[in-house]
Tab-separated table of C-alpha atoms and ligand atoms in Angstrom:
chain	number	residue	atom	x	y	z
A	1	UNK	CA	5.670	-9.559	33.459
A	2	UNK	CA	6.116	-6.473	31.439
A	3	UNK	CA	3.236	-3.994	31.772
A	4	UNK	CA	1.094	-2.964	28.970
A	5	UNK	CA	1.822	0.464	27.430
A	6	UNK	CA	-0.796	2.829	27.427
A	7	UNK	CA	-2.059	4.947	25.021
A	8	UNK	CA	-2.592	2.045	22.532
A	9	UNK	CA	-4.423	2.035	19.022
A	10	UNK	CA	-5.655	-1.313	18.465
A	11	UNK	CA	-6.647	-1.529	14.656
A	12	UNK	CA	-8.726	-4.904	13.558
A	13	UNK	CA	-7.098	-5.597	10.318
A	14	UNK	CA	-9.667	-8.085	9.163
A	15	UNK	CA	-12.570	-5.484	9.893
A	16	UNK	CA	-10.406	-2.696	7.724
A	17	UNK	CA	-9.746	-5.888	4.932
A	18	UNK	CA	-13.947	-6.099	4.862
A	19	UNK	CA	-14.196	-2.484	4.566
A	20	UNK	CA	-11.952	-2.601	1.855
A	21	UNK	CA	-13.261	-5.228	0.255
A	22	UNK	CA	-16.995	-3.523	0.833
A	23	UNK	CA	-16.003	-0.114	-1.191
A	24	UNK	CA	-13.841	-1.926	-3.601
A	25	UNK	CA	-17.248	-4.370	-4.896
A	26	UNK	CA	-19.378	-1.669	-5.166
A	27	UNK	CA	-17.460	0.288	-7.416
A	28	UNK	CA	-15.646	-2.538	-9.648
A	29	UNK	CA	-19.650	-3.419	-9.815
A	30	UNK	CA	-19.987	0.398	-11.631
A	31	UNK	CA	-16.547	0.272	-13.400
A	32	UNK	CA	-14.832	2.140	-11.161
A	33	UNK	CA	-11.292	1.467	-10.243
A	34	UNK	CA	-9.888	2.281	-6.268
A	35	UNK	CA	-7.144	3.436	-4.884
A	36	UNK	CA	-6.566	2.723	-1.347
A	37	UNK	CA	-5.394	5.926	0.372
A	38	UNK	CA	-3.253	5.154	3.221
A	39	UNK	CA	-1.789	8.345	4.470
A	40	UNK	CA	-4.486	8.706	7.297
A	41	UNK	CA	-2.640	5.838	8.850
A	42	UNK	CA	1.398	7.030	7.786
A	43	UNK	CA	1.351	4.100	5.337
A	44	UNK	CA	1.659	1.833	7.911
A	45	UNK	CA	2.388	-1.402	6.363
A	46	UNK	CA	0.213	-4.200	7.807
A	47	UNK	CA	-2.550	-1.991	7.301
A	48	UNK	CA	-1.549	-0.866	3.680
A	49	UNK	CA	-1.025	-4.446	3.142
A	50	UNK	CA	-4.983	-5.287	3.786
A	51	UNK	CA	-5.926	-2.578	1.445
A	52	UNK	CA	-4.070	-4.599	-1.545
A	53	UNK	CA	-5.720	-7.550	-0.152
A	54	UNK	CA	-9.131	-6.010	-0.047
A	55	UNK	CA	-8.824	-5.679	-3.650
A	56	UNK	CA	-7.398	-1.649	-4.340
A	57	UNK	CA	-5.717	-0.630	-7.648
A	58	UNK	CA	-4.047	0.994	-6.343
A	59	UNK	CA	-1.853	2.084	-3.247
A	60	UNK	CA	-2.227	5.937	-2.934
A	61	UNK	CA	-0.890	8.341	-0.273
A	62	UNK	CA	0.305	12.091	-0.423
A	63	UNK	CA	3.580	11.342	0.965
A	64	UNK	CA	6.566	9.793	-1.416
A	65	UNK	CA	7.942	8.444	1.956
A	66	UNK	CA	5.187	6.822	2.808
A	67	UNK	CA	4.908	5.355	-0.206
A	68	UNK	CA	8.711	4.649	-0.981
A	69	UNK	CA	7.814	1.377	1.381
A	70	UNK	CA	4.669	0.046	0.044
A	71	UNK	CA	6.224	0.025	-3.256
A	72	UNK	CA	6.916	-3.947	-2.668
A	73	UNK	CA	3.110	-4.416	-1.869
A	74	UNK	CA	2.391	-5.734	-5.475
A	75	UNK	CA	0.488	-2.403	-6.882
A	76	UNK	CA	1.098	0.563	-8.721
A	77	UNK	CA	1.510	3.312	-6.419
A	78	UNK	CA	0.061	6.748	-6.647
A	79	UNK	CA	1.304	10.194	-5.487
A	80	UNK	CA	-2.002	11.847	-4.280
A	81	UNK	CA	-0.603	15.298	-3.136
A	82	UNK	CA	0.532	17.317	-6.332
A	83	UNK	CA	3.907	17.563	-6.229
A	84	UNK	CA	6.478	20.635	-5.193
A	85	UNK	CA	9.328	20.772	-7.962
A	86	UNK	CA	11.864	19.327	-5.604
A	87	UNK	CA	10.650	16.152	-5.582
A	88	UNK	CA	9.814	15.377	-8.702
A	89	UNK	CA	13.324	13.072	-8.940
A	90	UNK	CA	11.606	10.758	-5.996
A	91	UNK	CA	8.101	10.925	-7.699
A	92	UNK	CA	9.547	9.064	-10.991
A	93	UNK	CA	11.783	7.559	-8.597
A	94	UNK	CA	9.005	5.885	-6.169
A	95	UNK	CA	5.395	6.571	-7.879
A	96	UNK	CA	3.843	5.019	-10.818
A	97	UNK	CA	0.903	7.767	-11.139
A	98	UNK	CA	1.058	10.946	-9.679
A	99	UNK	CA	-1.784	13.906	-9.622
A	100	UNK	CA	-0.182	17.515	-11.018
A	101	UNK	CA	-1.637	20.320	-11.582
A	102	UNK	CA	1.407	22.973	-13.085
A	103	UNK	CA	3.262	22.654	-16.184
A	104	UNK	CA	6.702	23.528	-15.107
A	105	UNK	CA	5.771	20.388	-12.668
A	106	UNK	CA	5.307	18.496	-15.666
A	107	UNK	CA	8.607	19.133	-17.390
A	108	UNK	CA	10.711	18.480	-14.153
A	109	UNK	CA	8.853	15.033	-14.470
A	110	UNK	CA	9.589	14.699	-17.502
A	111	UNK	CA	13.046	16.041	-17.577
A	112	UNK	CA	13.465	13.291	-14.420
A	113	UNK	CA	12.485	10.435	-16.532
A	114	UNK	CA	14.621	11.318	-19.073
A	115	UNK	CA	17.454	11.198	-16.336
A	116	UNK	CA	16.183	7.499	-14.819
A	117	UNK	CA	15.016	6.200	-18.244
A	118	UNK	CA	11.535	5.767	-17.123
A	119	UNK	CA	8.064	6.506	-17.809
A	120	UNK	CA	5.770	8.027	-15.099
A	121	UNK	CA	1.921	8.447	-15.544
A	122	UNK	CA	0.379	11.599	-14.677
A	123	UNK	CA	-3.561	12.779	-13.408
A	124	UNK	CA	-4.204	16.065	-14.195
A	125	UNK	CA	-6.882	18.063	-11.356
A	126	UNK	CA	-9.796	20.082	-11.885
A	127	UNK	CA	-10.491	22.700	-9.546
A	128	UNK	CA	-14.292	21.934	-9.776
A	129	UNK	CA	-14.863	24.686	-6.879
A	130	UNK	CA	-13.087	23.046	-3.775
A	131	UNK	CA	-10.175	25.952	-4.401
A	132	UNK	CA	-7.372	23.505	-3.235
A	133	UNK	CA	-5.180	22.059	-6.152
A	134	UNK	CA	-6.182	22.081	-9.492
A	135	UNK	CA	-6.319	23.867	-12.896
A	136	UNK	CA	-9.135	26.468	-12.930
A	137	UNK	CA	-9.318	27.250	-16.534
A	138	UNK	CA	-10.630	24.055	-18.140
A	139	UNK	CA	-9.232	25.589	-21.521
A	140	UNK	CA	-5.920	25.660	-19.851
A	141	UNK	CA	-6.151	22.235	-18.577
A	142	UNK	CA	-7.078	20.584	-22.191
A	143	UNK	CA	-4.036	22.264	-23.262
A	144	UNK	CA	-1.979	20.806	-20.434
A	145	UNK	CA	-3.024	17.263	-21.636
A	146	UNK	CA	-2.347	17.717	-25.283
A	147	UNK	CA	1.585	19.311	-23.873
A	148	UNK	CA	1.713	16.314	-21.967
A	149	UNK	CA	0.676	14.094	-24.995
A	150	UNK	CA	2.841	16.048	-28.211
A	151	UNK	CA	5.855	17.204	-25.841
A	152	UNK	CA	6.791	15.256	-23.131
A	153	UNK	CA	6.973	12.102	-24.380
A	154	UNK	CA	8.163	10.258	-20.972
A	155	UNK	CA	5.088	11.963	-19.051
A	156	UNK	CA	1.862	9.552	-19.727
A	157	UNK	CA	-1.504	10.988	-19.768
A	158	UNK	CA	-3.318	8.715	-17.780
A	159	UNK	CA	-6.277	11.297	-17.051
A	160	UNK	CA	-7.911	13.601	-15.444
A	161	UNK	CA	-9.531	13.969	-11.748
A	162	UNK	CA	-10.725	16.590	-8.997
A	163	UNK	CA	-11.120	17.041	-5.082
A	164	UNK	CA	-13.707	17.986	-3.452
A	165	UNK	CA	-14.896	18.219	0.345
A	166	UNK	CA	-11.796	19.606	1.603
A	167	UNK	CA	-10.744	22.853	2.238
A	168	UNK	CA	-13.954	24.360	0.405
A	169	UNK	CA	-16.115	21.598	2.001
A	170	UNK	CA	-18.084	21.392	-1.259
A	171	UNK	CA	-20.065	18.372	-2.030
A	172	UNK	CA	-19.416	16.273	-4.479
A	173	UNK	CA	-23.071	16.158	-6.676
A	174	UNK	CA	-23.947	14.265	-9.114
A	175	UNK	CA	-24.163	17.775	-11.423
A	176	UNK	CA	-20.174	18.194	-10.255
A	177	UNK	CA	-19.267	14.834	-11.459
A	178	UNK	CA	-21.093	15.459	-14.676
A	179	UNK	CA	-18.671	18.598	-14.928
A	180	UNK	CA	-15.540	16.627	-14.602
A	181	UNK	CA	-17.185	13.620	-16.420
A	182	UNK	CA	-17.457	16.290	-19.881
A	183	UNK	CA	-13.519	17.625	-19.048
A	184	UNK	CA	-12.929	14.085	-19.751
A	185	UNK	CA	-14.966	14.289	-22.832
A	186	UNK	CA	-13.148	17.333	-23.968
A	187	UNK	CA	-9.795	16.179	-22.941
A	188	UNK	CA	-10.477	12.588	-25.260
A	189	UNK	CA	-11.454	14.941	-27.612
A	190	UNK	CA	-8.464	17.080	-27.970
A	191	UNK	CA	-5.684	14.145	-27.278
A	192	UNK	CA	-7.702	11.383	-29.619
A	193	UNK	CA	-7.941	8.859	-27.309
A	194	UNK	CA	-9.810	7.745	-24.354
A	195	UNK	CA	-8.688	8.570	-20.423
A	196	UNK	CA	-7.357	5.700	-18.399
A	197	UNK	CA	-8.677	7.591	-15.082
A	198	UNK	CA	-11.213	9.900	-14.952
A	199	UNK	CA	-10.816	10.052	-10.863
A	200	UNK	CA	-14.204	11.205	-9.521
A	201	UNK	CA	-12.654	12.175	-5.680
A	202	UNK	CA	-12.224	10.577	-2.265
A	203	UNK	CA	-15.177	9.060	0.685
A	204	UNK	CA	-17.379	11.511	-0.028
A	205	UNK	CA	-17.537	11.238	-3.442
A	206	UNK	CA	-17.866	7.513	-2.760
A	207	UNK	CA	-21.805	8.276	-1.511
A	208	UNK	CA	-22.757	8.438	-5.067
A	209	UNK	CA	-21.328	5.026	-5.708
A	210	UNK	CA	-23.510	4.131	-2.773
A	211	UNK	CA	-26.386	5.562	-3.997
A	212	UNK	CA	-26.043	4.380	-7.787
A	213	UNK	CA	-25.705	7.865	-9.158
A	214	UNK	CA	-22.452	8.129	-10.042
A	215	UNK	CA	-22.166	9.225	-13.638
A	216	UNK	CA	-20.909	6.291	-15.654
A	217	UNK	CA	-18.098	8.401	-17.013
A	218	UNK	CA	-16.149	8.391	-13.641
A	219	UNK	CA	-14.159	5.304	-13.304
A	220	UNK	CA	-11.590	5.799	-10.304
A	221	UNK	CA	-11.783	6.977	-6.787
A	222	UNK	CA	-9.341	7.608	-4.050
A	223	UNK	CA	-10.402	5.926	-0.732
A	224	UNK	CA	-9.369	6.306	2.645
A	225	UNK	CA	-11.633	7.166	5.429
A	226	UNK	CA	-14.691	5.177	4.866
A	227	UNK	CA	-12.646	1.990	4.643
A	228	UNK	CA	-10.668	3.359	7.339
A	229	UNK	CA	-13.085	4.696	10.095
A	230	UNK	CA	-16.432	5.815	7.923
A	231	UNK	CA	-17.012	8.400	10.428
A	232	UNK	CA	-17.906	10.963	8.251
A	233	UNK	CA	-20.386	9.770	6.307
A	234	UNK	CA	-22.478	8.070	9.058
A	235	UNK	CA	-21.783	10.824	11.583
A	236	UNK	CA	-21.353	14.109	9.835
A	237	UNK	CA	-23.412	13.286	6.392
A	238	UNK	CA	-26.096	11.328	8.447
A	239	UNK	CA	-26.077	8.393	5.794
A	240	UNK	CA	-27.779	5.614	7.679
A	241	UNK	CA	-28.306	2.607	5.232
A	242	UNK	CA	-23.949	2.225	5.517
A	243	UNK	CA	-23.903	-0.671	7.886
A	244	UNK	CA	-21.762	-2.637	5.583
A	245	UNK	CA	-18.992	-0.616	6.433
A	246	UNK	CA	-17.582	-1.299	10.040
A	247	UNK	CA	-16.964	1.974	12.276
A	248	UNK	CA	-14.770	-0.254	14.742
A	249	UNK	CA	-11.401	-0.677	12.638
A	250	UNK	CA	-9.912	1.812	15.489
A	251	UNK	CA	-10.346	1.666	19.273
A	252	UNK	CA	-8.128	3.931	21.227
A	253	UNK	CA	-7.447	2.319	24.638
A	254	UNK	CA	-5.764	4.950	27.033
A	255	UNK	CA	-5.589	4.726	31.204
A	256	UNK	CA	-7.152	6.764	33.872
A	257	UNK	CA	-4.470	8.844	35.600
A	258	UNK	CA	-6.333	10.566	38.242
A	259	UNK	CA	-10.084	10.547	38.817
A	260	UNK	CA	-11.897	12.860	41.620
A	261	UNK	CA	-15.071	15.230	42.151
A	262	UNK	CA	-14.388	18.253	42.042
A	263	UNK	CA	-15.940	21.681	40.529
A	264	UNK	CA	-17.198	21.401	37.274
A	265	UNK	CA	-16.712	25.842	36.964
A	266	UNK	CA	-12.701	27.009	37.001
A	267	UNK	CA	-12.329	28.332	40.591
A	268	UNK	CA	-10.805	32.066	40.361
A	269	UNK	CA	-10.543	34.732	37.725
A	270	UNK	CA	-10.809	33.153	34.146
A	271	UNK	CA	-7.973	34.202	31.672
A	272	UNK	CA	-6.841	32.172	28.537
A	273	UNK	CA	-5.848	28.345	29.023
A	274	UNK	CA	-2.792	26.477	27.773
A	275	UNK	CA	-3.584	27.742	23.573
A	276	UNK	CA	-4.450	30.982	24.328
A	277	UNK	CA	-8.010	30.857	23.699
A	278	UNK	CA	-10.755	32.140	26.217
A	279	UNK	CA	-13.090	29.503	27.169
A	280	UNK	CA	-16.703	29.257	28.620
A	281	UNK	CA	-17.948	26.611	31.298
A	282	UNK	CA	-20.945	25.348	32.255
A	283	UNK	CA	-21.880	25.177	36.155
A	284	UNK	CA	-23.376	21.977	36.949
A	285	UNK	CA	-22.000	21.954	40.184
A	286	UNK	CA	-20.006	18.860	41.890
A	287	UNK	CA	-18.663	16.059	39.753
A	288	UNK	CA	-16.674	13.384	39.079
A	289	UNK	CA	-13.896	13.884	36.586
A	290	UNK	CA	-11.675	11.510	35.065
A	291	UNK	CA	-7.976	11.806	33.438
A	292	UNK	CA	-6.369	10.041	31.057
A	293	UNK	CA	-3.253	9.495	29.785
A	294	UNK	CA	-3.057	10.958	26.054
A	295	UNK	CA	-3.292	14.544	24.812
A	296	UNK	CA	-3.218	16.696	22.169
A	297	UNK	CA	0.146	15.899	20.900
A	298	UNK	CA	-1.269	12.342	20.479
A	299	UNK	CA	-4.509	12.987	18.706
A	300	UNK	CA	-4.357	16.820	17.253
A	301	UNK	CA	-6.394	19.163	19.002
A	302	UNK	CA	-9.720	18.767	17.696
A	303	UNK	CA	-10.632	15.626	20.006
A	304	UNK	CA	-13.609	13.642	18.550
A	305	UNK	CA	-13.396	11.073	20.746
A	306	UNK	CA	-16.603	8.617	21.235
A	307	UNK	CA	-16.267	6.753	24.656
A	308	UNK	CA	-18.066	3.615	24.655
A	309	UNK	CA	-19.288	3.307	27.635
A	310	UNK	CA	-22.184	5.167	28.402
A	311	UNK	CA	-22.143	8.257	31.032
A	312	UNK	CA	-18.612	9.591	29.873
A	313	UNK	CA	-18.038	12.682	27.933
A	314	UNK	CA	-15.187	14.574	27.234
A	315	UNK	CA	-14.865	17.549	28.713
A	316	UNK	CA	-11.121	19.415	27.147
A	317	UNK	CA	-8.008	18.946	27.218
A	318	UNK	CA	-4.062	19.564	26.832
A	319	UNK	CA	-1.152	18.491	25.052
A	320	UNK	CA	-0.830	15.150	27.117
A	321	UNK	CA	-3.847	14.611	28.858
A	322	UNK	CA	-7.508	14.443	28.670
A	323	UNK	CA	-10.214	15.442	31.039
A	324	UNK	CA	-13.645	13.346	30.685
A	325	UNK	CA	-16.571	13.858	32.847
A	326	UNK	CA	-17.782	10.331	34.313
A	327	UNK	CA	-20.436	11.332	36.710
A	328	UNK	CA	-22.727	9.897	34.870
A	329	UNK	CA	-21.011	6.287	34.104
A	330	UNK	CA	-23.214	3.344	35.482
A	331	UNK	CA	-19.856	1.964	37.520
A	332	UNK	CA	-17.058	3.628	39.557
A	333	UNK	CA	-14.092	4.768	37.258
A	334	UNK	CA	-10.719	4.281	38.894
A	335	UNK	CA	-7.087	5.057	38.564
A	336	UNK	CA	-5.896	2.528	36.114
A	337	UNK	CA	-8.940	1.146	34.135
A	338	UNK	CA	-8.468	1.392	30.855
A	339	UNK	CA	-11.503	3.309	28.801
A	340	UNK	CA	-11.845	2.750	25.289
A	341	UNK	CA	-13.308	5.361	22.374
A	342	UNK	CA	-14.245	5.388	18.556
A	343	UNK	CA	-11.827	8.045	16.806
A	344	UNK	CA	-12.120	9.706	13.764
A	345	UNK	CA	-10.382	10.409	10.730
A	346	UNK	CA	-8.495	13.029	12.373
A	347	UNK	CA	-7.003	11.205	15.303
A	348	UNK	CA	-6.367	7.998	13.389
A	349	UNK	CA	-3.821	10.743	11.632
A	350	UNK	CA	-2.163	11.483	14.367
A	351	UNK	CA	-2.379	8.593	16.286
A	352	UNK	CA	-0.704	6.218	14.241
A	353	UNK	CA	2.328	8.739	13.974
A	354	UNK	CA	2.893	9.824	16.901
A	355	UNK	CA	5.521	8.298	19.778
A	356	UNK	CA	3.938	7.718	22.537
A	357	UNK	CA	0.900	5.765	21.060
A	358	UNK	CA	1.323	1.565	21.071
A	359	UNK	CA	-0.425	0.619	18.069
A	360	UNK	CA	-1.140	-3.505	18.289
A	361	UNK	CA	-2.900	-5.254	15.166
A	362	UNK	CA	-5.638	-7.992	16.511
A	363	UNK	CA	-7.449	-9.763	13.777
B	1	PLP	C1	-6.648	12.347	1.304
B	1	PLP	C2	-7.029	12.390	-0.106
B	1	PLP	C3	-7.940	11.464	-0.600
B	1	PLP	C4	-8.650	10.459	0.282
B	1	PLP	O1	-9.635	11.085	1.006
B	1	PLP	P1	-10.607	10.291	2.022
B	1	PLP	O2	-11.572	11.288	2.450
B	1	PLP	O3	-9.722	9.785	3.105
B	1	PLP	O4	-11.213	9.171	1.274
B	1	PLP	C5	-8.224	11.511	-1.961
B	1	PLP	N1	-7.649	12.404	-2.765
B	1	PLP	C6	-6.753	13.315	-2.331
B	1	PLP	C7	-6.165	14.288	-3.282
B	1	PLP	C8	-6.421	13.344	-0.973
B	1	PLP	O5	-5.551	14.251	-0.531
């Protein structure tokens, strides 16, 4: 028999098609239209396939190659990562909308429809405060649309929409979906007619749909990691009425390696470790420390791993393995169980691209 291969990713696609299906009522319920962001899991197909089923818009993800292959999926497909110049060929090519957010952007669109004798729908951003992409003169943005709208007639206005609660970690409040929710106004205003998409954000923004408060002016969000692994919001926001929404899509399965008591303090004279930082360790004396087979290069280096069983925590790590103290586990690890954890957003990302990792679909 042919032995397992270890680390694995085992996704339940009917728990992600419920999660999907979860987010996607409760917004059609306020008007607002989804699309399924899939580049937390490198647009990987069956997965992709579960967000069309759960009822998305549309298919979004900030890579063209990603999307390139989920273009045969049955929905538009959206370009969520403004584009660089270079690619704006592929983005008429491949994408139906695409976010922008600079006007010599615009005209290479436009000048590559002209070229494939296509239209191409465009969001513009708002820099609401987040500082990643984004117009942050509103005046200049109204004037983008109407350009869009008089001179580059190939290029559809389809709306307008921000980010938040990325690189600026600022929340999205009701008050900053009010801000973007009178853009829109202004933007109607100027171009005479009303906005297809007037796209509110991603998960987080998503609380507000949750909570009823979203102002009725936004009618399209970008979802990914709440349908995906709705870590955040549960674990880092501390929203607890969210039970709808599975946390179990994801379990990473990896083996133990080695497993023996030793020193929980570094014997010797401590430098820097394998990333060249200069870490601290707590002294509790003798214990029992497992290793596992996946690393850094598997799952990023910020491991938020979850084990669950009870008594293990992880302890650090390096690119291909992981160290776990399991004192404190009930029963006897050994060489060659298999330990299971909840991941989060962040090693889902890396996880599902990288080589080593076995990713098998069960549901
Ligand atoms: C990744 C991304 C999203 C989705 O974010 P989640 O937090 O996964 O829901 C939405 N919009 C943009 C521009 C993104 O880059």
């Amino acid at each position: 028999m042919e032995q397992k291969r270890y680390p694995r990713l085992v996704c339940d696609l009917s728990r992600l098609e419920q999660n999907v299906k979860e987010v996607t009522r409760r917004c059609h319920d306020e008007g607002i239209r989804v699309a399924g962001v899939v580049k937390g899991v490198n647009g990987l197909e069956p997965m992709a396939e579960r967000f069309v089923r759960g009822g998305c818009d549309q298919l979004a993800s900030s890579r063209l190659s990603q999307l390139e292959k989920l273009g045969e999926l049955g929905l538009p497909t959206m370009l969520i990562r403004v584009p660089m110049p270079s690619e704006a060929e592929d983005v008429v090519r491949i994408a139906r909308y695409s976010l922008q957010s600079d006007p010599e952007v615009l005209d290479a669109i436009e000048a590559a429809c002209l070229r494939q004798g296509k239209t191409h729908k465009v969001v513009l951003m708002a820099d609401l405060g987040d500082l990643r992409e984004g117009w942050w003169n509103k005046e200049e943005l109204v004037e983008a649309a109407i350009r869009v709208e008089r001179e580059l007639p190939h290029v559809e206005l389809a709306g307008i929409g921000t980010n938040l609660g990325c690189y600026g970690a600022i929340k999205p409040t009701v008050e900053k979906m009010e801000e973007l929710a009178a853009l829109a106004e202004k933007v109607e205003a100027a171009v005479g007619h009303p906005l297809e998409i007037v796209s509110g954000g991603a998960t987080t923004s998503f609380l507000l749909v949750h909570q009823h408060r979203m102002p009725r002016k936004i009618n399209h969000l970008r979802v990914g990691e709440s349908v995906l692994v709705c870590y955040d919001l549960k674990y880092e926001w501390g929203v607890t009425d969210m039970d709808y929404l599975s946390s179990h899509v994801f379990t990473l399965q990896a083996q133990v390696l080695e497993c023996r008591v030793k020193p929980s303090h570094p014997v010797g004279e401590i430098f820097v470790d394998a990333f060249g930082n200069r870490p601290t360790y707590e002294d509790r004396g003798d214990r029992r420390r497992a290793l596992i087979g996946v690393g850094k290069l598997d799952m990023g280096s910020s491991a938020r791993l979850l084990p669950r069983e009870e008594g293990i925590t992880y302890l650090g790590g390096a690119s291909d393995l992981t160290i776990l103290d399991v004192e404190d586990c009930p029963r006897p690890v050994r060489v060659g169980d298999i330990l299971e954890f909840d991941i989060s957003y962040s090693e889902v990302v890396f996880l599902t691209a990288a080589a080593d990792v076995t990713v098998e679909y069960i549901g």
